[in-house]
Amino acid sequence: MKIAEWMEQSGVAFGTSGARGLVTAMTDAVCFAYTVGYLRHLASLGEFAPGTPVAVAGDLRPSTPRILRACVAAIEHMKGKPVFCGYVPTPALCLHAFAQGYPSLMVTGSHIPADRNGIKFNRARGEFLKSDEAAMRTQDVALPEGWFDADGVLVASVDLPDLTDVVPGYVARYHAFFGPDALAGLRLGVYQHSAVGRDVLMLIVEALGGTAVPLGRSTSFIPVDTEAVRPEDAVLAREWAADGKLDAILTTDGDSDRPLLADAQGNWLRGDVLGILAARFLGAAAVTTPVSSNTALEKSGFARDVRRTRIGSPFVVAAMTEAAEAGVTPSVGYEANGGFLLATDIAQDGRTLDALPTRDSVLPMLCALVAARRANTSLAALVATLPPRFTLSDRLVNMPTAQSLAEIETLSRNPAEGAMGLGFIETAEDLAHVDQTDGLRMTFANNEIIHLRPSGNAPELRVYVEADTPERAADLLKTGIGAVSVWKER
């Protein structure tokens, strides 16, 4: 069957970042087939042939080792050479594979619950783009005889290769650019939970001269979403910060490509605010970010080229690469979840940080911390230097994607009337602008924003809001979630 048929039958489809689905649907056979289709697509591009190394890694979900084994089986079936990089951050895997010039894949469900997982595919020197996904869908794949049982369980004898340690190179990347004293004097909490990079983050903080304090390590998987912070994580951060002994708290999502940074009071920073701070610190001339990110970027005025895209790192990669090719450099990108990407090298103080065109969680957190330290100020005071625009987001869980799409399509036919019906505005004139780049983003006459969009990774409806004060943003989010909740009852 073609990969498109495998996807239709299994329900494991491409989301905003790789193939995602229920663990029960991601059978060994399905994961094997997807990996074969991926490699056949790369072969058509001249990036894979028998003997080509293919790097693999995974997160800490219970299902990840099984899926990794199925992926390795596919690589061996295609006569490739699997390179097992262990259970490490996605950007650590990518840094190694991009530098070596060979393909890589990461088994991860990112921030979504442990009953789901996914596979993120990469090209030899960059992320898998939407055009690659479309081409991969056309690949025809048949399972080799005798490798799987009737339930799609891999029965062939396949083991993970010996470990190739990519962590030292990842740590050295930041040590070389920021220097051994960049975080000297800072006492930083590291919320470890079940993030695959929890120990790597400790190493990086200490390599840059900071004191790393481990917090909240978990033996079970916790779905930390850097875009929609769980109430319990908000409480934990304030409790950890209460004694005043921490300068900040750092953490990441499950595969450690998205950051979450809290100030000394335990207030988590929004990822799109962190992205602005990092882009400004790095002196970016071109900044690409999805349409859902905070508009304080434009109001800050430091970037001469700002590009807005659909949500998902492949879209950000494509647009920031276009900016770089147009000669607008340095060119960077970031997402509302905080993941930061470099299309070009960054030169600063006689040191160079090589391009890494995939999401990274460590770089934006270090940029913010170092910027505050150099200014001899607090992280909170650094954030206060930005124009006062405040974003929040939440999600309506267990909302089927098809239903979300249908409701948004109906709303899009007459946005003003629909916004009045949902209680967002009182008159049609109160709706100033509608953007359908990704979902439905409504900007009102008072500059407040409500943005509705189905998640690309799970059956959830995302609600994003923006306002001039944090209090008003909170009220707006409550209004937005409350209004669309009625859709679940239909």
Coordinates of N, CA, C and O in Angstrom, one line a residue, residues 24 47 114 130 178 207 253 294 325 335 350 387 408-409 413 458 467:
T24 N -1.6 2.5 20.4 CA -2.2 1.3 19.9 C -2.3 1.2 18.4 O -2.3 0.2 17.8
E47 N 19.5 11.3 -1.1 CA 20.0 11.5 0.3 C 20.0 10.1 1.1 O 20.4 10.1 2.2
A114 N 1.0 10.2 27.2 CA 1.8 9.0 26.9 C 1.0 7.9 26.2 O 1.6 7.0 25.7
K130 N 6.8 20.2 4.5 CA 5.4 19.7 4.1 C 5.5 19.1 2.7 O 4.7 18.2 2.4
F178 N 28.7 30.7 24.4 CA 28.4 31.6 25.5 C 29.6 31.8 26.5 O 29.7 32.8 27.1
A207 N 28.1 23.7 32.8 CA 29.2 24.0 31.8 C 29.4 25.5 31.6 O 30.5 25.9 31.3
D253 N 9.7 20.5 27.1 CA 8.7 19.5 26.9 C 9.3 18.1 26.8 O 10.5 17.9 27.1
N294 N 3.0 36.4 19.7 CA 2.8 37.8 20.2 C 3.2 38.9 19.2 O 4.3 38.8 18.7
E325 N 18.1 33.3 2.1 CA 18.4 33.2 0.7 C 18.3 34.6 0.1 O 19.0 34.9 -0.9
E335 N 8.7 29.6 17.5 CA 7.3 29.3 17.6 C 6.7 29.8 18.9 O 7.4 30.1 19.9
G350 N 33.3 37.6 18.7 CA 34.4 36.7 18.2 C 34.0 35.3 18.3 O 34.9 34.4 18.0
P387 N 7.3 45.7 24.5 CA 6.0 46.4 24.5 C 5.0 45.6 25.2 O 5.0 44.3 25.1
I408 N -15.2 25.8 12.7 CA -14.4 27.0 12.3 C -14.8 27.4 10.8 O -14.9 28.6 10.5
E409 N -15.1 26.4 10.0 CA -15.5 26.7 8.6 C -16.8 27.5 8.6 O -17.0 28.5 7.9
R413 N -17.5 31.7 7.5 CA -18.4 32.2 6.4 C -18.9 33.6 6.8 O -19.2 34.4 5.9
A458 N -3.3 16.3 18.1 CA -4.2 15.6 19.0 C -5.6 16.2 18.8 O -5.8 17.2 18.2
A467 N -3.9 40.5 24.5 CA -4.5 41.8 25.0 C -3.4 42.6 25.6 O -2.2 42.2 25.6

